[in-house]
């Protein structure tokens, strides 16, 4: 568009120049006609000048036309090259833009896929959380119901006799799960008429286990909120425990009736065991409960520590069983040694007989060889006689 405007401007300038020359010539011709009379010479001169001017104008127009044509050709070539360059650049830009658009679309699709997966996982997690919340709600309701049951059980266990029975039941259940029936006895009687809750049989001796632990003052101690009121109740609880230790040592440690020189005091709850054995913050002048119990040869055990004791007892029972089996094996070996002595003499006699038979076999084999040699000699002699010529032949 710019080149066409430029060409039009050049053409207009040339036309204006030609018009100006014609106008000037006509004006001079008019002035000359007014200044002089008409004459053929002047007219001819003027005609020639006009022709010359016209020829120059035509030559100028032709030159301008050629210049304009050359310029137009050059401009067309430049415009063509420019168009090709622009087209090439546009093609490259278009290709790059298309590639970038494709990459952008891929990124968008991947982002959409990732976002969809995350949304699906989030929805799944939300569903799982909702399910867990539902289960948690159900579990909470069950916990509330269990709490109510525990409250009812607590009311039932307020009776010391019932608590003792529960401790015996828990002890019996634990023993039934850990030991064979032949290695423990429930409610084992003594000559005094007393019965221990359980007696563990290790070899030919017994370990007494008592489960009647005093919990009344312990429960009162937990119910007291103030430390000043709790301290005297704790003292009473400690006295109850010491009293029970004395009773166990007196009633159930009876070596004359086959017991070991110690007994076990089964504490039915870990928190109680922690309070009397591990914590033991009593301000009494006497020894701590654990020291006092060991001095009486009474060993306090909780459910967890009693389980460990039972594991040790099981290992001991296995050792006893191995010892008994080893003794049986030794007895069997002794019997086998006697049987071997009984078999050894006949074997020796048989060996002598076999030796004699071997000697006789060797002697017979030698005699047979001698007999064979003689037989071969006789055969050779018989053959030689057969080869002699007949008489008179």
Coordinates of C-alpha atoms in Angstrom, one line a residue:
X1 CA 0.0 0.0 0.0
X2 CA 2.8 2.4 0.8
X3 CA 4.6 1.7 -2.5
X4 CA 1.5 2.4 -4.5
X5 CA 1.1 5.7 -2.8
X6 CA 4.7 6.6 -3.5
X7 CA 4.3 5.7 -7.2
X8 CA 1.1 7.8 -7.4
X9 CA 2.9 10.8 -5.8
X10 CA 5.8 10.6 -8.3
X11 CA 3.4 10.4 -11.3
X12 CA 1.5 13.5 -10.0
X13 CA 4.8 15.4 -9.6
X14 CA 5.8 14.6 -13.2
X15 CA 2.4 15.5 -14.6
X16 CA 2.5 18.8 -12.7
X17 CA 6.0 19.5 -14.1
X18 CA 4.8 18.9 -17.7
X19 CA 1.7 21.1 -17.2
X20 CA 3.9 23.8 -15.8
X21 CA 6.2 23.6 -18.9
X22 CA 3.2 23.8 -21.3
X23 CA 1.7 26.7 -19.4
X24 CA 4.9 28.6 -19.4
X25 CA 5.4 28.0 -23.2
X26 CA 1.9 29.1 -24.0
X27 CA 2.3 32.2 -21.9
X28 CA 5.6 33.1 -23.6
X29 CA 4.0 32.5 -27.0
X30 CA 1.1 34.8 -26.2
X31 CA 3.5 37.5 -25.0
X32 CA 5.5 37.1 -28.2
X33 CA 2.3 37.4 -30.4
X34 CA 1.3 40.6 -28.6
X35 CA 4.8 42.2 -28.8
X36 CA 5.4 41.5 -32.6
X37 CA 3.4 41.1 -35.7
X38 CA 2.7 37.6 -36.9
X39 CA 5.5 36.3 -39.2
X40 CA 6.1 32.9 -40.7
X41 CA 9.7 32.8 -39.4
X42 CA 8.6 33.5 -35.9
X43 CA 5.8 31.1 -36.2
X44 CA 8.1 28.4 -37.5
X45 CA 10.6 29.1 -34.7
X46 CA 7.8 28.9 -32.2
X47 CA 6.5 25.7 -33.8
X48 CA 9.9 24.2 -33.6
X49 CA 10.4 25.2 -30.0
X50 CA 7.0 23.8 -29.1
X51 CA 7.9 20.5 -30.9
X52 CA 11.2 20.4 -29.1
X53 CA 9.5 21.1 -25.8
X54 CA 6.9 18.4 -26.6
X55 CA 9.7 16.0 -27.5
X56 CA 11.6 16.7 -24.3
X57 CA 8.3 16.3 -22.4
X58 CA 7.7 12.9 -24.2
X59 CA 11.3 11.9 -23.4
X60 CA 10.9 13.0 -19.8
X61 CA 7.7 11.1 -19.5
X62 CA 9.2 8.0 -21.0
X63 CA 12.2 8.3 -18.6
X64 CA 9.9 8.8 -15.7
X65 CA 7.8 5.9 -16.9
X66 CA 10.9 3.7 -17.1
X67 CA 12.1 4.8 -13.7
X68 CA 8.7 4.2 -12.2
X69 CA 8.5 0.8 -13.8
X70 CA 12.0 -0.2 -12.6
X71 CA 11.1 1.1 -9.1
X72 CA 7.8 -0.8 -9.2
X73 CA 9.7 -4.0 -10.2
X74 CA 12.3 -3.5 -7.5
X75 CA 9.5 -2.7 -5.0
X76 CA 7.6 -5.8 -6.0
X77 CA 10.7 -8.0 -5.6
X78 CA 11.4 -6.4 -2.2
X79 CA 7.8 -6.8 -1.3
X80 CA 7.8 -10.5 -2.4
X81 CA 11.0 -11.2 -0.4
X82 CA 9.4 -9.4 2.5
X83 CA 6.2 -11.4 2.1
X84 CA 8.2 -14.7 2.0
X85 CA 10.2 -13.7 5.0
X86 CA 7.1 -12.6 6.9
X87 CA 5.3 -15.8 5.8
X88 CA 8.2 -17.9 7.0
X89 CA 8.3 -16.1 10.3
X90 CA 4.6 -16.4 10.6
X91 CA 4.8 -20.1 9.8
X92 CA 7.5 -20.6 12.4
X93 CA 5.5 -18.5 14.9
X94 CA 2.4 -20.4 14.1
X95 CA 4.2 -23.7 14.5
X96 CA 5.6 -22.7 17.8
X97 CA 2.3 -21.3 19.0
X98 CA 0.6 -24.5 17.9
X99 CA 3.2 -26.6 19.8
X100 CA 2.8 -24.4 22.9
X101 CA -1.0 -24.7 22.6
X102 CA -0.7 -28.5 22.4
X103 CA 1.7 -28.6 25.4
X104 CA -0.7 -26.3 27.3
X105 CA -3.6 -28.5 26.4
X106 CA -1.6 -31.6 27.7
X107 CA -0.7 -29.7 30.9
X108 CA -4.3 -28.7 31.3
X109 CA -5.5 -32.3 30.7
X110 CA -2.9 -33.7 33.1
X111 CA -3.9 -31.1 35.7
X112 CA -7.5 -32.0 35.2
X113 CA -6.7 -35.7 35.5
X114 CA -4.6 -35.1 38.6
X115 CA -7.2 -32.8 40.1
X116 CA -9.9 -35.4 39.3
X117 CA -7.8 -38.1 41.0
X118 CA -7.2 -35.9 44.0
X119 CA -10.9 -35.1 44.2
X120 CA -11.7 -38.8 44.0
X121 CA -9.2 -39.6 46.7
X122 CA -10.5 -36.7 48.8
X123 CA -14.0 -37.9 48.3
X124 CA -12.9 -41.4 49.3
X125 CA -11.1 -40.1 52.3
X126 CA -14.1 -38.0 53.3
X127 CA -16.3 -41.2 52.9
X128 CA -13.8 -43.2 55.0
X129 CA -13.7 -40.4 57.6
X130 CA -17.5 -40.3 57.6
X131 CA -17.6 -44.1 58.0
X132 CA -15.0 -43.8 60.8
X133 CA -17.0 -41.1 62.5
X134 CA -20.0 -43.4 62.3
X135 CA -18.1 -46.3 63.8
X136 CA -16.6 -43.9 66.4
X137 CA -20.1 -42.8 67.3
X138 CA -21.2 -46.4 67.6
X139 CA -18.0 -47.2 69.7
X140 CA -18.8 -44.1 71.9
X141 CA -22.3 -45.5 72.5
X142 CA -20.8 -48.9 73.3
X143 CA -18.3 -47.2 75.7
X144 CA -21.2 -45.4 77.4
X145 CA -23.0 -48.6 77.7
X146 CA -19.9 -50.3 79.0
X147 CA -19.4 -47.5 81.5
X148 CA -22.9 -48.0 82.7
X149 CA -22.1 -51.7 83.1
X150 CA -18.9 -50.9 84.9
X151 CA -20.8 -48.7 87.3
X152 CA -23.2 -51.5 87.9
X153 CA -20.3 -53.9 88.4
X154 CA -18.7 -51.4 90.8
X155 CA -21.8 -51.5 92.9
X156 CA -21.7 -55.3 92.8
X157 CA -18.0 -55.4 93.8
X158 CA -18.5 -53.2 96.8
X159 CA -19.0 -56.4 98.8
X160 CA -15.5 -57.6 99.9
X161 CA -16.7 -61.2 99.5
X162 CA -17.7 -60.7 95.9
X163 CA -14.4 -58.9 95.2
X164 CA -12.5 -61.8 96.6
X165 CA -14.5 -64.2 94.4
X166 CA -13.8 -62.2 91.3
X167 CA -10.1 -62.2 92.1
X168 CA -10.2 -66.0 92.5
X169 CA -12.1 -66.3 89.2
X170 CA -9.5 -64.2 87.4
X171 CA -6.7 -66.2 88.9
X172 CA -8.3 -69.5 87.9
X173 CA -8.8 -68.3 84.4
X174 CA -5.2 -67.2 84.0
X175 CA -3.9 -70.5 85.4
X176 CA -6.1 -72.5 83.1
X177 CA -4.7 -70.7 80.1
X178 CA -1.1 -71.0 81.2
X179 CA -0.6 -74.4 82.9
X180 CA -1.8 -77.9 82.4
X181 CA -4.4 -79.1 84.9
X182 CA -2.0 -81.5 86.6
X183 CA 0.3 -78.7 87.6
X184 CA -2.0 -76.6 89.7
X185 CA -4.9 -77.1 92.2
X186 CA -7.7 -74.7 93.1
X187 CA -8.9 -74.4 96.7
X188 CA -6.1 -76.6 97.9
X189 CA -6.8 -77.8 101.5
X190 CA -4.3 -77.9 104.4
X191 CA -4.4 -79.9 107.6
X192 CA -5.4 -76.8 109.6
X193 CA -8.7 -76.6 107.5
X194 CA -7.5 -73.5 105.6
X195 CA -7.8 -73.5 101.8
X196 CA -5.5 -71.5 99.6
X197 CA -7.0 -70.1 96.4
X198 CA -4.5 -71.9 94.2
X199 CA -1.5 -74.2 94.6
X200 CA 1.1 -74.5 91.9
X201 CA 2.7 -78.0 91.7
X202 CA 6.4 -77.9 90.8
X203 CA 7.9 -81.3 91.1
X204 CA 6.8 -82.8 94.5
X205 CA 6.3 -79.4 96.1
X206 CA 3.7 -76.6 96.1
X207 CA 3.6 -72.8 95.7
X208 CA 0.6 -71.2 97.5
X209 CA -1.2 -68.3 95.7
X210 CA -3.7 -66.2 97.6
X211 CA -6.1 -63.9 95.7
X212 CA -8.1 -62.4 98.6
X213 CA -6.7 -58.9 98.4
X214 CA -8.2 -56.1 100.6
X215 CA -9.6 -53.3 98.3
X216 CA -12.1 -51.6 100.5
X217 CA -9.8 -48.8 101.8
X218 CA -8.1 -48.5 98.4
X219 CA -11.5 -47.6 96.9
X220 CA -12.1 -45.1 99.7
X221 CA -8.7 -43.6 99.1
X222 CA -9.5 -43.1 95.4
X223 CA -12.8 -41.5 96.2
X224 CA -11.1 -38.9 98.5
X225 CA -10.4 -35.7 96.5
X226 CA -8.2 -33.9 99.1
X227 CA -4.7 -35.1 100.1
X228 CA -5.2 -34.5 103.8
X229 CA -8.2 -36.8 103.8
X230 CA -6.6 -39.3 101.6
X231 CA -3.5 -39.8 103.8
X232 CA -5.2 -41.5 106.8
X233 CA -7.2 -43.7 104.5
X234 CA -4.0 -44.8 102.8
X235 CA -2.5 -45.6 106.1
X236 CA -5.4 -47.9 106.8
X237 CA -5.0 -49.5 103.4
X238 CA -1.3 -50.2 104.1
X239 CA -2.3 -51.8 107.4
X240 CA -4.8 -54.0 105.6
X241 CA -2.2 -55.1 103.2
X242 CA 0.3 -55.9 105.9
X243 CA -2.3 -57.8 107.8
X244 CA -3.1 -59.9 104.7
X245 CA 0.7 -60.6 104.2
X246 CA 0.9 -61.9 107.8
X247 CA -2.1 -64.1 107.2
X248 CA -0.7 -65.6 104.0
X249 CA 2.7 -66.2 105.7
X250 CA 1.0 -68.0 108.6
X251 CA -1.6 -70.0 106.8
X252 CA 0.0 -71.0 103.5
X253 CA 3.8 -71.3 104.0
X254 CA 3.9 -74.8 105.4
X255 CA 7.0 -76.8 104.3
X256 CA 5.9 -79.7 106.5
X257 CA 2.9 -80.1 104.1
X258 CA 5.0 -79.9 101.0
X259 CA 5.0 -76.1 100.2
X260 CA 8.0 -74.0 99.3
X261 CA 9.2 -71.6 102.0
X262 CA 7.4 -68.7 100.2
X263 CA 4.0 -67.8 98.8
X264 CA 2.5 -65.5 96.2
X265 CA 0.0 -62.7 97.0
X266 CA -2.1 -62.1 93.8
X267 CA -3.0 -58.4 93.4
X268 CA -5.9 -58.3 90.9
X269 CA -5.2 -54.9 89.4
X270 CA -2.2 -53.1 88.0
X271 CA -3.0 -49.8 89.5
X272 CA -3.3 -51.3 93.0
X273 CA 0.0 -53.1 92.5
X274 CA 1.6 -49.8 91.4
X275 CA 0.2 -48.0 94.5
X276 CA 1.5 -50.5 97.1
X277 CA 4.7 -51.7 95.5
X278 CA 6.1 -49.1 93.1
X279 CA 4.7 -45.8 94.4
X280 CA 4.6 -46.7 98.1
X281 CA 4.7 -43.1 99.5
X282 CA 3.6 -44.1 102.9
X283 CA 4.9 -42.0 105.7
X284 CA 4.7 -44.8 108.3
X285 CA 7.8 -45.5 110.3
X286 CA 7.7 -49.1 109.2
X287 CA 9.4 -50.6 106.2
X288 CA 7.8 -50.2 102.7
X289 CA 5.2 -52.9 101.8
X290 CA 7.5 -54.6 99.4
X291 CA 10.3 -54.9 101.9
X292 CA 7.9 -56.1 104.6
X293 CA 6.3 -58.7 102.3
X294 CA 9.7 -60.1 101.3
X295 CA 10.7 -60.3 104.9
X296 CA 7.6 -62.5 105.5
X297 CA 8.6 -64.6 102.3
X298 CA 5.4 -63.4 100.6
X299 CA 5.9 -62.2 97.0
X300 CA 3.2 -59.7 95.7
X301 CA 2.4 -60.2 92.0
X302 CA 0.2 -58.3 89.6
X303 CA -1.5 -59.9 86.6
X304 CA 1.4 -58.9 84.4
X305 CA 4.2 -60.0 86.8
X306 CA 2.3 -63.2 87.7
X307 CA 2.3 -64.0 84.0
X308 CA 6.1 -63.6 84.0
X309 CA 6.3 -65.9 87.1
X310 CA 4.2 -68.5 85.3
X311 CA 6.5 -68.4 82.3
X312 CA 9.5 -69.1 84.7
X313 CA 7.5 -71.9 86.3
X314 CA 6.7 -73.3 82.9
X315 CA 10.4 -73.3 82.0
X316 CA 11.1 -75.1 85.3
X317 CA 8.4 -77.7 84.6
X318 CA 10.0 -78.3 81.2
X319 CA 13.4 -78.7 82.9
X320 CA 11.9 -81.2 85.3
X321 CA 10.3 -83.1 82.4
X322 CA 13.6 -83.1 80.5
X323 CA 15.3 -84.3 83.7
X324 CA 12.8 -87.1 84.0
X325 CA 13.2 -88.0 80.4
X326 CA 17.0 -88.0 80.7
X327 CA 16.7 -90.4 83.7
X328 CA 14.5 -92.7 81.7
X329 CA 17.0 -92.5 78.8
X330 CA 19.8 -93.4 81.2
X331 CA 17.9 -96.3 82.6
X332 CA 17.2 -97.5 79.0
X333 CA 20.9 -97.2 78.2
X334 CA 21.8 -99.2 81.3
X335 CA 19.4 -102.0 80.2
X336 CA 20.8 -101.9 76.7
X337 CA 24.3 -102.2 78.2
X338 CA 23.2 -105.4 80.1
X339 CA 21.6 -106.7 77.0
X340 CA 24.8 -106.0 75.1
X341 CA 26.8 -108.0 77.6
X342 CA 24.4 -110.9 77.2
X343 CA 24.8 -110.8 73.4
X344 CA 28.6 -110.3 73.4
X345 CA 29.5 -113.9 74.6
X346 CA 27.4 -115.7 72.0
X347 CA 28.9 -113.4 69.4
X348 CA 32.4 -114.3 70.6
X349 CA 31.5 -118.1 70.4
X350 CA 30.0 -117.5 67.0
X351 CA 33.2 -115.7 66.0
X352 CA 35.3 -118.7 67.2
X353 CA 33.1 -121.1 65.2
X354 CA 33.4 -118.8 62.2
X355 CA 37.2 -118.8 62.6
X356 CA 37.3 -122.5 62.9
X357 CA 35.1 -122.9 59.8
X358 CA 37.3 -120.4 58.0
X359 CA 40.4 -122.5 58.8
X360 CA 38.7 -125.7 57.8
X361 CA 37.5 -124.1 54.6
X362 CA 41.0 -122.9 53.8
X363 CA 42.4 -126.5 54.5
X364 CA 39.7 -128.0 52.4
X365 CA 40.4 -125.5 49.6
X366 CA 44.1 -126.5 49.7
X367 CA 43.3 -130.2 49.6
X368 CA 41.0 -129.6 46.7
X369 CA 43.8 -127.7 44.9
X370 CA 46.2 -130.7 45.5
X371 CA 43.6 -133.1 44.3
X372 CA 43.1 -131.0 41.1
X373 CA 46.8 -130.9 40.5
X374 CA 47.1 -134.7 40.8
X375 CA 44.1 -135.1 38.5
X376 CA 45.7 -132.9 35.8
X377 CA 48.9 -135.0 36.1
X378 CA 47.0 -138.2 35.6
X379 CA 45.2 -136.7 32.6
X380 CA 48.5 -135.6 31.0
X381 CA 50.0 -139.1 31.5
X382 CA 46.9 -140.7 29.9
X383 CA 47.2 -138.5 26.9
X384 CA 50.9 -139.3 26.4
X385 CA 50.2 -143.1 26.4
X386 CA 47.5 -142.6 23.7
X387 CA 50.0 -141.1 21.4
X388 CA 52.4 -144.2 21.4
X389 CA 52.4 -146.3 18.1
X390 CA 50.6 -149.7 18.0
X391 CA 52.7 -152.9 17.8
X392 CA 53.1 -154.5 14.3
X393 CA 51.8 -151.5 12.4

